[in-house]
PDB file of C-alpha atoms in Angstrom:
ATOM      1  CA  MET Y   9     -78.574 -29.137  -4.549  1.00 65.00           C
ATOM      2  CA  LYS Y  10     -81.743 -30.123  -2.630  1.00 71.00           C
ATOM      3  CA  GLY Y  11     -82.061 -33.402  -4.508  1.00 74.00           C
ATOM      4  CA  ASN Y  12     -78.474 -34.179  -3.698  1.00 83.00           C
ATOM      5  CA  MET Y  13     -79.129 -33.601   0.003  1.00 84.00           C
ATOM      6  CA  ASN Y  14     -82.243 -35.895  -0.047  1.00 87.00           C
ATOM      7  CA  ASN Y  15     -80.231 -38.563  -1.783  1.00 88.00           C
ATOM      8  CA  MET Y  16     -77.496 -38.310   0.877  1.00 87.00           C
ATOM      9  CA  MET Y  17     -80.081 -38.560   3.695  1.00 89.00           C
ATOM     10  CA  LYS Y  18     -81.523 -41.688   2.152  1.00 90.00           C
ATOM     11  CA  GLN Y  19     -78.087 -43.225   1.883  1.00 88.00           C
ATOM     12  CA  MET Y  20     -77.405 -42.420   5.533  1.00 88.00           C
ATOM     13  CA  GLN Y  21     -80.710 -43.953   6.615  1.00 91.00           C
ATOM     14  CA  LYS Y  22     -79.902 -47.078   4.534  1.00 91.00           C
ATOM     15  CA  MET Y  23     -76.532 -47.318   6.157  1.00 89.00           C
ATOM     16  CA  GLN Y  24     -77.997 -46.789   9.646  1.00 90.00           C
ATOM     17  CA  LYS Y  25     -80.388 -49.688   9.072  1.00 93.00           C
ATOM     18  CA  LYS Y  26     -77.573 -51.956   7.950  1.00 92.00           C
ATOM     19  CA  MET Y  27     -75.546 -50.934  11.014  1.00 92.00           C
ATOM     20  CA  MET Y  28     -78.462 -51.718  13.352  1.00 93.00           C
ATOM     21  CA  LYS Y  29     -78.980 -55.099  11.673  1.00 94.00           C
ATOM     22  CA  ALA Y  30     -75.233 -55.901  11.938  1.00 92.00           C
ATOM     23  CA  GLN Y  31     -75.265 -54.882  15.661  1.00 93.00           C
ATOM     24  CA  ASP Y  32     -78.300 -57.081  16.299  1.00 94.00           C
ATOM     25  CA  GLU Y  33     -76.610 -60.010  14.619  1.00 94.00           C
ATOM     26  CA  LEU Y  34     -73.453 -59.354  16.693  1.00 94.00           C
ATOM     27  CA  HIS Y  35     -75.510 -59.419  19.921  1.00 93.00           C
ATOM     28  CA  GLU Y  36     -76.927 -62.819  18.988  1.00 94.00           C
ATOM     29  CA  MET Y  37     -73.570 -64.421  18.388  1.00 96.00           C
ATOM     30  CA  SER Y  38     -71.867 -66.773  20.877  1.00 97.00           C
ATOM     31  CA  PHE Y  39     -68.203 -66.587  21.752  1.00 98.00           C
ATOM     32  CA  GLU Y  40     -66.122 -69.110  23.732  1.00 98.00           C
ATOM     33  CA  ALA Y  41     -62.649 -69.136  25.245  1.00 98.00           C
ATOM     34  CA  SER Y  42     -60.732 -71.705  27.300  1.00 98.00           C
ATOM     35  CA  ALA Y  43     -57.739 -71.601  29.524  1.00 97.00           C
ATOM     36  CA  GLY Y  44     -55.535 -74.209  31.142  1.00 96.00           C
ATOM     37  CA  GLY Y  45     -55.904 -76.669  28.252  1.00 96.00           C
ATOM     38  CA  GLY Y  46     -59.729 -76.553  28.450  1.00 96.00           C
ATOM     39  CA  MET Y  47     -59.883 -76.756  32.268  1.00 97.00           C
ATOM     40  CA  VAL Y  48     -61.922 -73.571  32.329  1.00 98.00           C
ATOM     41  CA  THR Y  49     -64.274 -72.425  29.532  1.00 98.00           C
ATOM     42  CA  VAL Y  50     -66.127 -69.150  29.475  1.00 98.00           C
ATOM     43  CA  ARG Y  51     -68.946 -68.424  27.032  1.00 98.00           C
ATOM     44  CA  ALA Y  52     -70.471 -64.988  26.270  1.00 98.00           C
ATOM     45  CA  ASN Y  53     -72.782 -63.344  23.824  1.00 97.00           C
ATOM     46  CA  GLY Y  54     -72.064 -60.349  21.662  1.00 95.00           C
ATOM     47  CA  LYS Y  55     -73.404 -58.022  24.290  1.00 95.00           C
ATOM     48  CA  LYS Y  56     -70.454 -58.971  26.443  1.00 96.00           C
ATOM     49  CA  GLU Y  57     -72.681 -60.856  28.855  1.00 97.00           C
ATOM     50  CA  ILE Y  58     -71.094 -63.964  30.265  1.00 97.00           C
ATOM     51  CA  THR Y  59     -73.554 -66.825  29.638  1.00 97.00           C
ATOM     52  CA  ASP Y  60     -71.701 -69.820  31.036  1.00 98.00           C
ATOM     53  CA  VAL Y  61     -68.557 -70.732  32.950  1.00 97.00           C
ATOM     54  CA  GLU Y  62     -67.465 -74.363  32.986  1.00 97.00           C
ATOM     55  CA  VAL Y  63     -64.780 -75.622  35.324  1.00 97.00           C
ATOM     56  CA  LYS Y  64     -63.396 -79.102  35.080  1.00 97.00           C
ATOM     57  CA  GLU Y  65     -63.435 -80.901  38.436  1.00 95.00           C
ATOM     58  CA  GLU Y  66     -59.762 -81.830  38.294  1.00 94.00           C
ATOM     59  CA  VAL Y  67     -58.656 -78.170  38.229  1.00 93.00           C
ATOM     60  CA  VAL Y  68     -60.397 -77.382  41.526  1.00 94.00           C
ATOM     61  CA  ASP Y  69     -57.678 -77.602  44.170  1.00 93.00           C
ATOM     62  CA  PRO Y  70     -58.551 -76.070  47.602  1.00 93.00           C
ATOM     63  CA  ASP Y  71     -54.866 -75.467  48.147  1.00 95.00           C
ATOM     64  CA  ASP Y  72     -54.423 -73.509  44.897  1.00 95.00           C
ATOM     65  CA  ILE Y  73     -57.478 -71.273  44.455  1.00 95.00           C
ATOM     66  CA  GLU Y  74     -55.260 -68.626  42.893  1.00 96.00           C
ATOM     67  CA  MET Y  75     -54.644 -70.786  39.869  1.00 95.00           C
ATOM     68  CA  LEU Y  76     -58.341 -71.351  39.315  1.00 96.00           C
ATOM     69  CA  GLN Y  77     -58.965 -67.606  39.591  1.00 97.00           C
ATOM     70  CA  ASP Y  78     -56.179 -66.919  37.067  1.00 97.00           C
ATOM     71  CA  LEU Y  79     -57.671 -69.446  34.625  1.00 97.00           C
ATOM     72  CA  ILE Y  80     -61.145 -67.856  34.924  1.00 97.00           C
ATOM     73  CA  LEU Y  81     -59.727 -64.413  34.434  1.00 98.00           C
ATOM     74  CA  ALA Y  82     -57.667 -65.535  31.351  1.00 98.00           C
ATOM     75  CA  ALA Y  83     -60.615 -67.209  29.686  1.00 98.00           C
ATOM     76  CA  THR Y  84     -62.932 -64.302  30.541  1.00 98.00           C
ATOM     77  CA  ASN Y  85     -60.502 -61.691  29.121  1.00 98.00           C
ATOM     78  CA  ASP Y  86     -59.917 -63.826  26.013  1.00 98.00           C
ATOM     79  CA  VAL Y  87     -63.643 -64.134  25.293  1.00 98.00           C
ATOM     80  CA  LEU Y  88     -64.122 -60.360  25.777  1.00 97.00           C
ATOM     81  CA  THR Y  89     -61.224 -59.631  23.381  1.00 97.00           C
ATOM     82  CA  GLN Y  90     -62.832 -61.961  20.774  1.00 97.00           C
ATOM     83  CA  ILE Y  91     -66.106 -59.996  21.089  1.00 97.00           C
ATOM     84  CA  ASP Y  92     -64.269 -56.611  20.714  1.00 96.00           C
ATOM     85  CA  GLU Y  93     -62.395 -57.805  17.658  1.00 96.00           C
ATOM     86  CA  LYS Y  94     -65.478 -59.187  15.985  1.00 95.00           C
ATOM     87  CA  THR Y  95     -67.406 -55.985  16.799  1.00 93.00           C
ATOM     88  CA  ASN Y  96     -64.608 -53.883  15.312  1.00 92.00           C
ATOM     89  CA  ASP Y  97     -64.418 -56.019  12.173  1.00 92.00           C
ATOM     90  CA  THR Y  98     -68.154 -55.985  11.653  1.00 91.00           C
ATOM     91  CA  MET Y  99     -68.929 -52.349  12.519  1.00 88.00           C
ATOM     92  CA  GLY Y 100     -65.606 -51.032  10.987  1.00 87.00           C
ATOM     93  CA  GLN Y 101     -66.966 -51.846   7.545  1.00 84.00           C
ATOM     94  CA  PHE Y 102     -69.445 -49.018   7.926  1.00 81.00           C
ATOM     95  CA  THR Y 103     -66.839 -46.395   8.696  1.00 73.00           C
ATOM     96  CA  LYS Y 104     -64.243 -47.421   6.052  1.00 73.00           C
ATOM     97  CA  GLY Y 105     -63.406 -44.506   3.773  1.00 60.00           C
ATOM     98  CA  MET Y 106     -65.165 -42.029   6.059  1.00 61.00           C
ATOM     99  CA  ASN Y 107     -63.291 -39.600   8.141  1.00 56.00           C
ATOM    100  CA  MET Y 108     -65.585 -39.509  11.145  1.00 53.00           C
ATOM    101  CA  PRO Y 109     -63.710 -39.320  14.421  1.00 57.00           C
ATOM    102  CA  GLY Y 110     -65.411 -40.944  17.352  1.00 57.00           C
ATOM    103  CA  MET Y 111     -67.258 -43.594  15.311  1.00 51.00           C
ATOM    104  CA  PHE Y 112     -66.388 -46.973  16.830  1.00 48.00           C
TER     105      PHE Y 112
END
């Protein structure tokens, strides 16, 4: 029984190392989303940090600030959704087949 427990602990440590490596790789990834046909582009890393916002000059209309705000919001929400989906796909592989509530 003791050998079995040691083996299980080694497997868990191995899995934990793989999970940490996958998470580090996710954090290094770049994500990008656009709105308004490319008028606004938002880039972020896997840590959900916005790294760049690009706004095309022709979309800047002092009489319609709301549209520009909506485009920035749409692109930002899209890029954050992409990060969530990639994180769930990547980290979900570690919890497949396990019945552990609260993991990811």
